[in-house]
Amino acid sequence: MSSTNTLKALMPGDVQSDPARRAMLAEIDASCRVPVLFFVVSGLMWLLLGTLLALVASIKLHNPEFLAAWEWLTFGRVRPAHLNTVIYGFASQTGIGVTLWLMCRLCRVPFPAPGLTTVAALFWNLGLTIGVVGILVGDSTAIEWLELPRYSTPILFFSYALVAVWSVITFRLRRERHLYVSQWYLLAALLWFPWLYATAQIMLLIEPVRGVVQASVNWWFAHNVLGLWFTPIGLGAIYYFIPKVVGRPIHSYYLSVLGFWSLALFYNWNGLHHLIGGPMPAWMITVSVVASVMMLIPVITVAINHHFTMVGHFGKLRHSPTLRFIVFGAMAYTLTSLQGVANSLRSYSEIVHFTHHTVAHAHLGVYGFFTMVMFGSLYYIVPRITQREWPSLALISVHFWGCALGLILYVVPLSYGGILQGLGMNDASIPFLKVVEGTLPWLRIRTGAGLLLALGHVAFVVNLGWLLCRVFGPYRKPVVELFTETGTAAVTAK
Amino acid sequence: MNYGPLLFLGILFTLASSWVGLVLMPNRQLGALTANTSTNDTGVVVVYPQPRHGEAQQGAEHYRSLGCVYCHSQQVRPEGFGSDIERGWGRRRTVSRDYLYDKPVMLGTSRTGPDLTNIGERQSSHDWHYSHLYNPQITSKGSVMPPYPFLFEKRRVPASGPSSDALKLSGEFAVEDGWEVVPRPQARQLVEYLRSLKTTVDLPEAPLPKAAAVEE
Amino acid sequence: MNVIALILLGSVVVVPAVALWSLHWASRTGEFRLLNRAALLPFDDEEPVGQATDQILNRGGDRR
């Protein structure tokens, strides 16, 4: 009981002071319960499937005979199936769930359309299922990040439009006049994504443009999915959760303005650095290289802001799962962005382009940064919308250490192996098969890292499933009082 | 920073800038590119590139469907940038015009396997391609490319004798007596596509090196 | 090509002008003045500044 008292001591003295406001907060959390949970749970199911596909693909790269007899499980299908399940199934859906909750909280308004949004989520999953099956049976478009066949994407777009419209309406209905930095990022992500996706669909699948223009549209899109969809959601969440958990406002609000607008200005010009050395007019690639270097401004700004807010509060990392994941994510963001700037330089790209180094870099970004931030956000959000606590603290530890160590074991060796691979390929006196042989140890380590990540994911899903079982069980008074009885009562009475 | 409409406009204008710069402008500059007509040394008029037809085009669809692009690039970087040309992946760099009729354009971003821009020139033998697809270890020991047994049919040798296109398998890859492995139509189409991959024509913006041009 | 040159030259003038005007507008209407107040938005009376949340891993052995 003693630690419970410690926690009680941490609560403000006048905790009973304003039941109306408390009821409001609980009502907001309860209003988005169903859609947020639906997005999150289906997102995690896709994560499990995506992890499985990733493991299969990873093993195939050092054991080419593995599952080679089946056409639908050949490497060239499993790899895009993995990418699309984790990007559109897990990351996008979880990102949407977190966005909805943050929007409602920061706008201080209950979510206006929980039912409709849940239906939209249903359609998103339907479209994606059709699309991923399509990839496995051979209808992949072979355009990276856009492999989902043409017949599935309109369902995704329709579903997304519904969610985005209602999120923007939530923003319009806001009761708080002031806007917090997270809201700019979230609003921007909500508006940028449909523009990107529609452009890519129309110019690549519906009415394909000619020749290599496809490549420029492709990489403008693919890099922006990262830069203008996942990054703003991730940064928005970090900007909310670090101050919220440590109980201290962000280091410098002025810097956050600079960080946001410089990201908006420069990130969307980055994409064509994926085509360095390729058959494009030089100006296009140069523009992207310049913009990639300019990314130093938002990255350093955001890094100062996030890490300086943490100074003096690192002790709280021990006690808060949210903070652990979020701070890990913020650090990975700084690292992956700096690595990205380096990768975009012509002299460095000459070595690492076409190698596994790029794969490691992509995972440091999408996993180390975005996924970890989403995990952290869920540790905060789920107990508040379900009014249940995480059943197992041990599983939380397994989740964190599995993912954190798994990611480090993934990124560090593979980045290094990728550089060796690139140096080998650029030396024409080394036979190509010798270079391939040199990558094998790193690819095997990657499979081991994947197993660690999988362990973390399973721990998380078990913990969440356990928690959700308790939602259907009787309400128990939680150890940490997230809500008073009045708040709960106000919601159930509604 | 509390004024919604301003935020909204800022969000739209920033993305509009790169949409114009990296989507519309490339389309304006390259979208109207046409094939190049030239006369070669022997006085024959050459129009390059040409759209693919028939089996080669069907093969391109299998190349797309099987996801070959995830390990094989189709672009030759210029001399002095990487060692693409020294490795014999092409005699000249590739340029926008080379990809005029590709749908989709499969430039690729990974070289887990070698570049295939000129695989048709480097390996023109059907036999090599069939053996390589059936099991890459036959032609390239130590390769990490998966075998594609499902592109082939293992069947009893017909009464009329072994099929002309049966794979010549020996050693550890040999099949039992009385059986043979023949390519399915997909394999034939894919190989036609691979054999069609070559950039051996001079372009004004990317001339072949002189020595090679004389040799031609 | 002349059209593009014209557009480019025009935007060299127009874009900074719009940027300057919006900066001027923003500072005039006090968009910057209340900046630091917005930093307090994640907090409210329930969970004020100075109070850490989500400290659930120090519950130790006595869970129930």
PDB file of N, CA and C in Angstrom, chain A residues 222-265:
ATOM      1  N   ALA A 222       6.709   8.854 -51.658  1.00  0.00           N
ATOM      2  CA  ALA A 222       7.165   7.909 -50.647  1.00  0.00           C
ATOM      3  C   ALA A 222       7.912   8.621 -49.525  1.00  0.00           C
ATOM      4  N   HIS A 223       8.749   9.586 -49.886  1.00  0.00           N
ATOM      5  CA  HIS A 223       9.477  10.258 -48.821  1.00  0.00           C
ATOM      6  C   HIS A 223       8.548  11.135 -47.994  1.00  0.00           C
ATOM      7  N   ASN A 224       7.519  11.677 -48.658  1.00  0.00           N
ATOM      8  CA  ASN A 224       6.595  12.531 -47.921  1.00  0.00           C
ATOM      9  C   ASN A 224       5.642  11.760 -47.026  1.00  0.00           C
ATOM     10  N   VAL A 225       5.379  10.490 -47.344  1.00  0.00           N
ATOM     11  CA  VAL A 225       4.580   9.692 -46.412  1.00  0.00           C
ATOM     12  C   VAL A 225       5.299   9.678 -45.066  1.00  0.00           C
ATOM     13  N   LEU A 226       6.608   9.536 -45.147  1.00  0.00           N
ATOM     14  CA  LEU A 226       7.412   9.578 -43.946  1.00  0.00           C
ATOM     15  C   LEU A 226       7.461  10.982 -43.358  1.00  0.00           C
ATOM     16  N   GLY A 227       7.761  11.958 -44.237  1.00  0.00           N
ATOM     17  CA  GLY A 227       8.048  13.302 -43.756  1.00  0.00           C
ATOM     18  C   GLY A 227       6.819  14.111 -43.408  1.00  0.00           C
ATOM     19  N   LEU A 228       5.729  13.893 -44.128  1.00  0.00           N
ATOM     20  CA  LEU A 228       4.561  14.757 -43.942  1.00  0.00           C
ATOM     21  C   LEU A 228       3.359  14.011 -43.375  1.00  0.00           C
ATOM     22  N   TRP A 229       3.511  12.722 -43.133  1.00  0.00           N
ATOM     23  CA  TRP A 229       2.401  11.967 -42.545  1.00  0.00           C
ATOM     24  C   TRP A 229       2.851  11.414 -41.206  1.00  0.00           C
ATOM     25  N   PHE A 230       3.842  10.512 -41.202  1.00  0.00           N
ATOM     26  CA  PHE A 230       4.278   9.929 -39.928  1.00  0.00           C
ATOM     27  C   PHE A 230       5.033  10.926 -39.057  1.00  0.00           C
ATOM     28  N   THR A 231       5.960  11.678 -39.651  1.00  0.00           N
ATOM     29  CA  THR A 231       6.767  12.577 -38.820  1.00  0.00           C
ATOM     30  C   THR A 231       5.913  13.595 -38.062  1.00  0.00           C
ATOM     31  N   PRO A 232       4.985  14.304 -38.725  1.00  0.00           N
ATOM     32  CA  PRO A 232       4.203  15.265 -37.931  1.00  0.00           C
ATOM     33  C   PRO A 232       3.367  14.609 -36.844  1.00  0.00           C
ATOM     34  N   ILE A 233       2.808  13.419 -37.111  1.00  0.00           N
ATOM     35  CA  ILE A 233       2.029  12.758 -36.055  1.00  0.00           C
ATOM     36  C   ILE A 233       2.956  12.398 -34.895  1.00  0.00           C
ATOM     37  N   GLY A 234       4.113  11.835 -35.232  1.00  0.00           N
ATOM     38  CA  GLY A 234       5.070  11.449 -34.194  1.00  0.00           C
ATOM     39  C   GLY A 234       5.547  12.650 -33.391  1.00  0.00           C
ATOM     40  N   LEU A 235       5.917  13.728 -34.112  1.00  0.00           N
ATOM     41  CA  LEU A 235       6.408  14.907 -33.394  1.00  0.00           C
ATOM     42  C   LEU A 235       5.291  15.534 -32.567  1.00  0.00           C
ATOM     43  N   GLY A 236       4.080  15.543 -33.115  1.00  0.00           N
ATOM     44  CA  GLY A 236       2.942  16.090 -32.372  1.00  0.00           C
ATOM     45  C   GLY A 236       2.763  15.333 -31.064  1.00  0.00           C
ATOM     46  N   ALA A 237       2.878  14.006 -31.130  1.00  0.00           N
ATOM     47  CA  ALA A 237       2.717  13.198 -29.921  1.00  0.00           C
ATOM     48  C   ALA A 237       3.849  13.489 -28.931  1.00  0.00           C
ATOM     49  N   ILE A 238       5.092  13.598 -29.433  1.00  0.00           N
ATOM     50  CA  ILE A 238       6.214  13.881 -28.525  1.00  0.00           C
ATOM     51  C   ILE A 238       5.998  15.228 -27.840  1.00  0.00           C
ATOM     52  N   TYR A 239       5.589  16.227 -28.631  1.00  0.00           N
ATOM     53  CA  TYR A 239       5.370  17.557 -28.068  1.00  0.00           C
ATOM     54  C   TYR A 239       4.295  17.565 -26.994  1.00  0.00           C
ATOM     55  N   TYR A 240       3.384  16.603 -27.065  1.00  0.00           N
ATOM     56  CA  TYR A 240       2.362  16.541 -26.030  1.00  0.00           C
ATOM     57  C   TYR A 240       2.831  15.725 -24.831  1.00  0.00           C
ATOM     58  N   PHE A 241       3.380  14.537 -25.113  1.00  0.00           N
ATOM     59  CA  PHE A 241       3.590  13.596 -24.011  1.00  0.00           C
ATOM     60  C   PHE A 241       4.801  13.910 -23.139  1.00  0.00           C
ATOM     61  N   ILE A 242       5.891  14.402 -23.721  1.00  0.00           N
ATOM     62  CA  ILE A 242       7.029  14.709 -22.838  1.00  0.00           C
ATOM     63  C   ILE A 242       6.626  15.745 -21.790  1.00  0.00           C
ATOM     64  N   PRO A 243       6.076  16.908 -22.198  1.00  0.00           N
ATOM     65  CA  PRO A 243       5.666  17.873 -21.164  1.00  0.00           C
ATOM     66  C   PRO A 243       4.623  17.294 -20.218  1.00  0.00           C
ATOM     67  N   LYS A 244       3.694  16.532 -20.773  1.00  0.00           N
ATOM     68  CA  LYS A 244       2.600  16.020 -19.951  1.00  0.00           C
ATOM     69  C   LYS A 244       3.116  15.051 -18.883  1.00  0.00           C
ATOM     70  N   VAL A 245       4.004  14.162 -19.281  1.00  0.00           N
ATOM     71  CA  VAL A 245       4.454  13.159 -18.317  1.00  0.00           C
ATOM     72  C   VAL A 245       5.417  13.763 -17.290  1.00  0.00           C
ATOM     73  N   VAL A 246       6.349  14.614 -17.740  1.00  0.00           N
ATOM     74  CA  VAL A 246       7.279  15.154 -16.750  1.00  0.00           C
ATOM     75  C   VAL A 246       6.684  16.355 -16.016  1.00  0.00           C
ATOM     76  N   GLY A 247       5.546  16.849 -16.488  1.00  0.00           N
ATOM     77  CA  GLY A 247       4.897  17.951 -15.799  1.00  0.00           C
ATOM     78  C   GLY A 247       5.638  19.263 -15.940  1.00  0.00           C
ATOM     79  N   ARG A 248       6.101  19.534 -17.149  1.00  0.00           N
ATOM     80  CA  ARG A 248       6.868  20.757 -17.351  1.00  0.00           C
ATOM     81  C   ARG A 248       6.641  21.212 -18.796  1.00  0.00           C
ATOM     82  N   PRO A 249       6.372  22.500 -19.010  1.00  0.00           N
ATOM     83  CA  PRO A 249       6.114  22.949 -20.388  1.00  0.00           C
ATOM     84  C   PRO A 249       7.338  22.730 -21.271  1.00  0.00           C
ATOM     85  N   ILE A 250       7.087  22.738 -22.564  1.00  0.00           N
ATOM     86  CA  ILE A 250       8.153  22.496 -23.519  1.00  0.00           C
ATOM     87  C   ILE A 250       9.247  23.560 -23.348  1.00  0.00           C
ATOM     88  N   HIS A 251      10.509  23.159 -23.599  1.00  0.00           N
ATOM     89  CA  HIS A 251      11.658  24.027 -23.352  1.00  0.00           C
ATOM     90  C   HIS A 251      11.475  25.417 -23.946  1.00  0.00           C
ATOM     91  N   SER A 252      11.196  25.505 -25.229  1.00  0.00           N
ATOM     92  CA  SER A 252      11.015  26.824 -25.837  1.00  0.00           C
ATOM     93  C   SER A 252       9.903  26.778 -26.856  1.00  0.00           C
ATOM     94  N   TYR A 253       8.849  27.504 -26.590  1.00  0.00           N
ATOM     95  CA  TYR A 253       7.737  27.493 -27.521  1.00  0.00           C
ATOM     96  C   TYR A 253       8.097  28.221 -28.811  1.00  0.00           C
ATOM     97  N   TYR A 254       8.979  29.212 -28.725  1.00  0.00           N
ATOM     98  CA  TYR A 254       9.407  29.935 -29.932  1.00  0.00           C
ATOM     99  C   TYR A 254      10.084  28.977 -30.904  1.00  0.00           C
ATOM    100  N   LEU A 255      10.956  28.136 -30.350  1.00  0.00           N
ATOM    101  CA  LEU A 255      11.662  27.181 -31.203  1.00  0.00           C
ATOM    102  C   LEU A 255      10.699  26.228 -31.886  1.00  0.00           C
ATOM    103  N   SER A 256       9.613  25.886 -31.194  1.00  0.00           N
ATOM    104  CA  SER A 256       8.692  24.933 -31.806  1.00  0.00           C
ATOM    105  C   SER A 256       8.020  25.541 -33.039  1.00  0.00           C
ATOM    106  N   VAL A 257       7.797  26.858 -33.023  1.00  0.00           N
ATOM    107  CA  VAL A 257       7.243  27.514 -34.209  1.00  0.00           C
ATOM    108  C   VAL A 257       8.239  27.414 -35.366  1.00  0.00           C
ATOM    109  N   LEU A 258       9.478  27.745 -35.073  1.00  0.00           N
ATOM    110  CA  LEU A 258      10.524  27.654 -36.094  1.00  0.00           C
ATOM    111  C   LEU A 258      10.634  26.222 -36.624  1.00  0.00           C
ATOM    112  N   GLY A 259      10.610  25.265 -35.699  1.00  0.00           N
ATOM    113  CA  GLY A 259      10.735  23.866 -36.096  1.00  0.00           C
ATOM    114  C   GLY A 259       9.613  23.434 -37.013  1.00  0.00           C
ATOM    115  N   PHE A 260       8.406  23.841 -36.701  1.00  0.00           N
ATOM    116  CA  PHE A 260       7.263  23.430 -37.515  1.00  0.00           C
ATOM    117  C   PHE A 260       7.343  24.003 -38.926  1.00  0.00           C
ATOM    118  N   TRP A 261       7.561  25.307 -39.025  1.00  0.00           N
ATOM    119  CA  TRP A 261       7.508  25.908 -40.368  1.00  0.00           C
ATOM    120  C   TRP A 261       8.724  25.540 -41.208  1.00  0.00           C
ATOM    121  N   SER A 262       9.876  25.331 -40.569  1.00  0.00           N
ATOM    122  CA  SER A 262      11.015  24.918 -41.390  1.00  0.00           C
ATOM    123  C   SER A 262      10.812  23.480 -41.876  1.00  0.00           C
ATOM    124  N   LEU A 263      10.183  22.634 -41.048  1.00  0.00           N
ATOM    125  CA  LEU A 263       9.874  21.281 -41.509  1.00  0.00           C
ATOM    126  C   LEU A 263       8.891  21.332 -42.678  1.00  0.00           C
ATOM    127  N   ALA A 264       7.866  22.177 -42.523  1.00  0.00           N
ATOM    128  CA  ALA A 264       6.864  22.278 -43.587  1.00  0.00           C
ATOM    129  C   ALA A 264       7.485  22.767 -44.887  1.00  0.00           C
ATOM    130  N   LEU A 265       8.443  23.671 -44.778  1.00  0.00           N
ATOM    131  CA  LEU A 265       9.063  24.240 -45.978  1.00  0.00           C
ATOM    132  C   LEU A 265      10.011  23.269 -46.660  1.00  0.00           C
TER     133      LEU A 265
END
